[in-house]
mmCIF file of C-alpha atoms in Angstrom:
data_model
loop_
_atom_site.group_PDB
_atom_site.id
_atom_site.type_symbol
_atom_site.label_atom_id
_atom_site.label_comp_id
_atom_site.label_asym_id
_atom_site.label_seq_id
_atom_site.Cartn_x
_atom_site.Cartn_y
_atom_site.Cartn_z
ATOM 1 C CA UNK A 1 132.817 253.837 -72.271
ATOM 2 C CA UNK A 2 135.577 252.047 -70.822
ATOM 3 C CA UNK A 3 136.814 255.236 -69.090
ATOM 4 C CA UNK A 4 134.153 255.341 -67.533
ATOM 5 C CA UNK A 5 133.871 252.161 -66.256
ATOM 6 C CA UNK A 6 137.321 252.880 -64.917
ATOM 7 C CA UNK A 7 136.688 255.695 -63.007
ATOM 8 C CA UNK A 8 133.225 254.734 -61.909
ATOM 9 C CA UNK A 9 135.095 251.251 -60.402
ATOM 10 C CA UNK A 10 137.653 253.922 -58.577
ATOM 11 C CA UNK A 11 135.191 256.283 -56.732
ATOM 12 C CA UNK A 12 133.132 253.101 -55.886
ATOM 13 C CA UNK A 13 136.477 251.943 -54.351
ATOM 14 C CA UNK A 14 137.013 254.740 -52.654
ATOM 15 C CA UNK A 15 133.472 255.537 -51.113
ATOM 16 C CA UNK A 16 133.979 251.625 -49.891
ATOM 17 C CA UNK A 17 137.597 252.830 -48.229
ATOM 18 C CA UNK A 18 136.090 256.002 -46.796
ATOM 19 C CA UNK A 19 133.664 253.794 -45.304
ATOM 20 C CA UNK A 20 135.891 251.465 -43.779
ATOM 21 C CA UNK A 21 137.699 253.596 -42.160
ATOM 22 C CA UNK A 22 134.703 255.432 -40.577
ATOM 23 C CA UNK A 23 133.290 251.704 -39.579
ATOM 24 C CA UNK A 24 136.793 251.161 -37.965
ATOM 25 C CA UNK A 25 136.913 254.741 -36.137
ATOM 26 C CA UNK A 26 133.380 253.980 -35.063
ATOM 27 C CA UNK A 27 134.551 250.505 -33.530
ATOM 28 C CA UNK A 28 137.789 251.774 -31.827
ATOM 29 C CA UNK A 29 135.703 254.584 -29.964
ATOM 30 C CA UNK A 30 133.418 252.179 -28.165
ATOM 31 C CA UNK A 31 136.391 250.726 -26.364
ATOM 32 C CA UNK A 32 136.977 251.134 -22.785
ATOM 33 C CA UNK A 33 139.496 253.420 -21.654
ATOM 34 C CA UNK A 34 141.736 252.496 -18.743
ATOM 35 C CA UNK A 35 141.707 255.443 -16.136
ATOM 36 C CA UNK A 36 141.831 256.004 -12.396
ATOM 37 C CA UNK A 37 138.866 257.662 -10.899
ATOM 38 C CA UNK A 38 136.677 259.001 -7.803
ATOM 39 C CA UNK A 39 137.348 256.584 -5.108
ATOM 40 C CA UNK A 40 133.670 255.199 -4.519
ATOM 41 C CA UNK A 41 134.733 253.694 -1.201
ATOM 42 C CA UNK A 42 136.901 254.412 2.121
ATOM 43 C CA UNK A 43 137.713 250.740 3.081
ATOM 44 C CA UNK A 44 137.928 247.152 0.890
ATOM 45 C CA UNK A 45 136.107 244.297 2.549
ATOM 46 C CA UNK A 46 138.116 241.246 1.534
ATOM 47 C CA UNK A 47 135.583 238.667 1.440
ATOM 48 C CA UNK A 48 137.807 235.732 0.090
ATOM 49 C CA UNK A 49 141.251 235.079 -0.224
ATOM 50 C CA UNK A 50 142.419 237.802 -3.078
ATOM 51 C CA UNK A 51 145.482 238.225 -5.021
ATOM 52 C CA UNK A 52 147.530 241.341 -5.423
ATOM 53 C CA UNK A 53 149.392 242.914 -8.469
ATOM 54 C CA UNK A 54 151.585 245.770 -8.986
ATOM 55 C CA UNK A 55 149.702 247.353 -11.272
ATOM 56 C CA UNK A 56 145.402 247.789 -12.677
ATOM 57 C CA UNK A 57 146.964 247.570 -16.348
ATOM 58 C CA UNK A 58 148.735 244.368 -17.630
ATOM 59 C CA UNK A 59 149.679 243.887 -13.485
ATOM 60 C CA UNK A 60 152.284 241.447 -12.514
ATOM 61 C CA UNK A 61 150.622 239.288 -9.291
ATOM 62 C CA UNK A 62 153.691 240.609 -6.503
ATOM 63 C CA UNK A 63 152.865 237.047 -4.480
ATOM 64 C CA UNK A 64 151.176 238.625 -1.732
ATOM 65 C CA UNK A 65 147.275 237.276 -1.129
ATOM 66 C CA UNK A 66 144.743 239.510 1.350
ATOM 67 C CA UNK A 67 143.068 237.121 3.880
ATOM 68 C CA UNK A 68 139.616 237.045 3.655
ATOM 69 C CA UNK A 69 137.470 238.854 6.340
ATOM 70 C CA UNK A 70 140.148 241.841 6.364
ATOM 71 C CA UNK A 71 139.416 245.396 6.031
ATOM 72 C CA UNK A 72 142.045 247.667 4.116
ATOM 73 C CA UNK A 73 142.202 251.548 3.322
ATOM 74 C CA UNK A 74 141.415 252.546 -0.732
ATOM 75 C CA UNK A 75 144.121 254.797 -1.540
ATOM 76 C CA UNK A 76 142.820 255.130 -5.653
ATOM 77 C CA UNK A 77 140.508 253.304 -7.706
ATOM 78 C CA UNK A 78 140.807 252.391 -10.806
ATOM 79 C CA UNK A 79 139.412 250.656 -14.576
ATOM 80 C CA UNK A 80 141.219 249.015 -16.751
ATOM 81 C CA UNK A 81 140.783 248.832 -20.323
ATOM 82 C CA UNK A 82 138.405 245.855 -20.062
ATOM 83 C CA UNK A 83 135.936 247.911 -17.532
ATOM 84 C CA UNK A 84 137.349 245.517 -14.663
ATOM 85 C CA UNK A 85 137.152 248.177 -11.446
ATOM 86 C CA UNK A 86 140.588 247.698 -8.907
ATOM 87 C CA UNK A 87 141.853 249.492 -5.756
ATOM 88 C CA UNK A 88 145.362 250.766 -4.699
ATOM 89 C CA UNK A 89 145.653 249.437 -1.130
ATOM 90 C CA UNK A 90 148.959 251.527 -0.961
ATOM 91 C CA UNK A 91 151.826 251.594 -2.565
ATOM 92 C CA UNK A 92 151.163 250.505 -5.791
ATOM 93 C CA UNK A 93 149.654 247.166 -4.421
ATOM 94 C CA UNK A 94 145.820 246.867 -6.700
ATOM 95 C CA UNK A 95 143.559 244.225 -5.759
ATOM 96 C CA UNK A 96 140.596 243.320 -8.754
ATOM 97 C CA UNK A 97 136.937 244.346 -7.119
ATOM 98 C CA UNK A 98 135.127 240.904 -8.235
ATOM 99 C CA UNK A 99 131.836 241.814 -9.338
ATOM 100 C CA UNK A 100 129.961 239.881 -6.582
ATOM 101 C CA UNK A 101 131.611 241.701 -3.932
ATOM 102 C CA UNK A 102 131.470 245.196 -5.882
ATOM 103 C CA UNK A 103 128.022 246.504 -3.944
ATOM 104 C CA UNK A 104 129.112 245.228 -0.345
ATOM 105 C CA UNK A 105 132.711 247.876 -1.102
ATOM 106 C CA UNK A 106 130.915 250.637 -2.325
ATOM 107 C CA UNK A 107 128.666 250.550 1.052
ATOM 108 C CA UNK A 108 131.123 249.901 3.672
ATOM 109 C CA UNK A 109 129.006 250.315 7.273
ATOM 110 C CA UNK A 110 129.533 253.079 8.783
ATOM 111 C CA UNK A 111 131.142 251.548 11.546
ATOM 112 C CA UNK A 112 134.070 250.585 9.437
ATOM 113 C CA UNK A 113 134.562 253.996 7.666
ATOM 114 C CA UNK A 114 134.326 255.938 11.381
ATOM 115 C CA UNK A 115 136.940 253.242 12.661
ATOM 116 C CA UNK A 116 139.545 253.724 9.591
ATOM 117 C CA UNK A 117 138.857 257.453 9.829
ATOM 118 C CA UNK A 118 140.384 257.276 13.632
ATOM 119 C CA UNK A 119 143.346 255.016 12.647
ATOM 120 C CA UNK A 120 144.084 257.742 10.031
ATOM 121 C CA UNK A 121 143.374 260.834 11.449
ATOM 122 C CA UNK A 122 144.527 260.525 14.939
ATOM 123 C CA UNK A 123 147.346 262.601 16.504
ATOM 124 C CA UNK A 124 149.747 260.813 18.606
ATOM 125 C CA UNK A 125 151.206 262.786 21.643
ATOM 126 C CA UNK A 126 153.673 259.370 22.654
ATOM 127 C CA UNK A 127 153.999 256.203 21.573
ATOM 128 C CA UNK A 128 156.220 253.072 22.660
ATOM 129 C CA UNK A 129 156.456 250.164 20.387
ATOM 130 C CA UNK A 130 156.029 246.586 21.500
ATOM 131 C CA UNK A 131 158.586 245.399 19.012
ATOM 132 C CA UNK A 132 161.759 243.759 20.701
ATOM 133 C CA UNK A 133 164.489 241.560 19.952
ATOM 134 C CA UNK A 134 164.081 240.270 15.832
ATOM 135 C CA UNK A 135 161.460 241.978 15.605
ATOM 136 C CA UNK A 136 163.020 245.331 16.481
ATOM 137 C CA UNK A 137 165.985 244.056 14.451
ATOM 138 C CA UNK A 138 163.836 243.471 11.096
ATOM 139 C CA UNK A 139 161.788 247.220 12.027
ATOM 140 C CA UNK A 140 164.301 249.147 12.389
ATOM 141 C CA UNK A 141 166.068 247.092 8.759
ATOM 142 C CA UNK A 142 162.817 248.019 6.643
ATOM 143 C CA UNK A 143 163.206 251.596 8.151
ATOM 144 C CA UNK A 144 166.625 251.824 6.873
ATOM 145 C CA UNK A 145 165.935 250.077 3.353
ATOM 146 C CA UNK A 146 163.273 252.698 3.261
ATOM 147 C CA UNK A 147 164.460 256.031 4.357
ATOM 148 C CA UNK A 148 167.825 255.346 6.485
ATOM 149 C CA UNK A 149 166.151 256.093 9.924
ATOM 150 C CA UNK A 150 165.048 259.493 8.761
ATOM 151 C CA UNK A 151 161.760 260.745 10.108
ATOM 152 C CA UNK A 152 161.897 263.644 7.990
ATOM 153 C CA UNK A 153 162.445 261.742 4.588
ATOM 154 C CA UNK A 154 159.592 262.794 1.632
ATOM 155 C CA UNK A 155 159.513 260.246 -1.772
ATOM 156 C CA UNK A 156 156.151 261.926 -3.560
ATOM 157 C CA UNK A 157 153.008 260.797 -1.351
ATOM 158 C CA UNK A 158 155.216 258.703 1.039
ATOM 159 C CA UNK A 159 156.456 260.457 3.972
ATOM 160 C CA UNK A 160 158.579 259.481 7.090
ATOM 161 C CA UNK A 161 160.940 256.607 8.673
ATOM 162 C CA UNK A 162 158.990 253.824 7.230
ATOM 163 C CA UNK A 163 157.880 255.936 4.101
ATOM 164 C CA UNK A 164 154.001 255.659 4.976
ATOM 165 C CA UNK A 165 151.439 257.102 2.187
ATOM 166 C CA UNK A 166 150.472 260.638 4.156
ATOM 167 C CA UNK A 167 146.842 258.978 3.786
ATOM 168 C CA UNK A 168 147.803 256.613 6.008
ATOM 169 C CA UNK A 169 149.211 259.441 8.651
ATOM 170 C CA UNK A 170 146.485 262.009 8.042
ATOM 171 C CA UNK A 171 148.713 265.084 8.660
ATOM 172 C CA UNK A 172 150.019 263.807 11.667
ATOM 173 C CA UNK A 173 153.951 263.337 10.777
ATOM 174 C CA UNK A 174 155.133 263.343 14.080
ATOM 175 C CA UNK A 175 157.908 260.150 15.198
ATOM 176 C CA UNK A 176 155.193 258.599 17.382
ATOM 177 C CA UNK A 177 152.285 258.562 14.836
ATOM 178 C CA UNK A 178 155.045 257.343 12.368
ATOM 179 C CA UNK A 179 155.883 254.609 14.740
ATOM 180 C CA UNK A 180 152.248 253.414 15.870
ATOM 181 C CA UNK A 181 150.942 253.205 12.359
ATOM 182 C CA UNK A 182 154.067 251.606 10.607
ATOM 183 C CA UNK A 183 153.548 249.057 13.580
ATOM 184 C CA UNK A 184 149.672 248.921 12.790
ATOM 185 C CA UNK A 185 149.799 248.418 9.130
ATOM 186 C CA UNK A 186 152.932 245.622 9.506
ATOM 187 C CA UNK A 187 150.778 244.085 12.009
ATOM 188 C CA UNK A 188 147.508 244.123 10.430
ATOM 189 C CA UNK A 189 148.983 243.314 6.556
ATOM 190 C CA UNK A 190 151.914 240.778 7.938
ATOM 191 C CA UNK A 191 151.469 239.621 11.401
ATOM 192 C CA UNK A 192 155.034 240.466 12.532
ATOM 193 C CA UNK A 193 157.946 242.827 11.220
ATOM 194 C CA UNK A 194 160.132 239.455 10.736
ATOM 195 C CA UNK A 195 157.743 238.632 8.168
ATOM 196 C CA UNK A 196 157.309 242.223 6.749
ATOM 197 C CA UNK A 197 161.060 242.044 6.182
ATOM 198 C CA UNK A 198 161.027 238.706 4.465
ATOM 199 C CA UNK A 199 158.317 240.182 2.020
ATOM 200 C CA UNK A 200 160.776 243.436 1.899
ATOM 201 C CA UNK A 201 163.632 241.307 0.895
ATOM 202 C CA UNK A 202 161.924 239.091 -2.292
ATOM 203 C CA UNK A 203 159.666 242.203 -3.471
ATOM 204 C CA UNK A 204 161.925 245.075 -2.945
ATOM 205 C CA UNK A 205 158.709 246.617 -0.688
ATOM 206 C CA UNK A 206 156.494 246.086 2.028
#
């Protein structure tokens, strides 16, 4: 009799283990994953002031903040393990999509979409930069911090002088499209190349 108390106490035991462990497998598998996906948008609509980090999991905030009212290319998107959806702006720079704002992103007007489409798409025959005195200085600095003055320089989906993501190019790698869209993107993400190479110099990147 007391034997089999024993062993009816031990597979009682164990059918409580085995169900533990199912209960726990059951609970682990309902958790998001963290993945990058389909981008669901060609442009981010910053609507307020917005932070940026270096990364969509655990990110460290790099000190840079997007302006509100500003438009900016998606180069990925992205969830986190928490379902929170972010964008790559470039370069590893990932902005959090605020819930609020999530339905105005995914339907950019068509207006915006045709106009970033041009910027990245277009070929450029010639092109003459308005950048003189510091600011030529701090350009052509960032240029060679980036690829040392090389036009032809490749790092993965970076390509060119001023180490561009192709996206931003769109197949045209030519000097002058290099030079009018590094000077577009400085200008429209940091006013001036003096300030792009202050940003350069405490982040390592610009």
């Amino acid at each position: 009799m007391k034997l089999k108390s024993i062993l009816t106490k031990t597979i009682a035991v164990a059918a409580l283990s085995v169900a533990g462990i199912v209960t726990i497998n059951s609970t682990n598998s309902n958790k998001a994953q963290a993945a990058i996906v389909q981008n669901d948008a060609a442009t981010y609509r910053v609507t307020k002031s917005t932070i940026v980090y270096n990364n969509y999991e655990n990110g460290v905030a790099t000190g840079q903040v997007l302006a509100a009212n500003t438009n900016w290319k998606v180069i990925k998107t992205a969830y986190d393990n928490q379902g929170n959806k972010w964008y790559d702006l470039g370069k590893n720079q990932w902005v959090k999509v605020e819930t609020t704002t999530s339905t105005t992103t995914a339907s950019t007007t068509q207006s915006n979409q045709t106009s970033t489409t041009s910027y990245a798409t277009s070929t450029t025959s010639s092109y003459t930069s308005t950048a003189t005195g510091s600011e030529a200085s701090a350009k052509a600095w960032i240029a060679n911090q980036e690829s040392g003055g090389s036009y032809s320089a490749r790092n993965g989906q970076y390509i060119g002088k001023y180490q561009l993501s192709a996206s931003y190019l769109g197949g045209d790698y030519s000097a002058a499209n290099q030079e009018k869209v590094a000077d577009q993107y400085v200008y429209s993400r940091y006013g001036s190349w003096v300030n792009a190479k202050s940003f350069w110099q405490a982040h390592g990147w610009y």
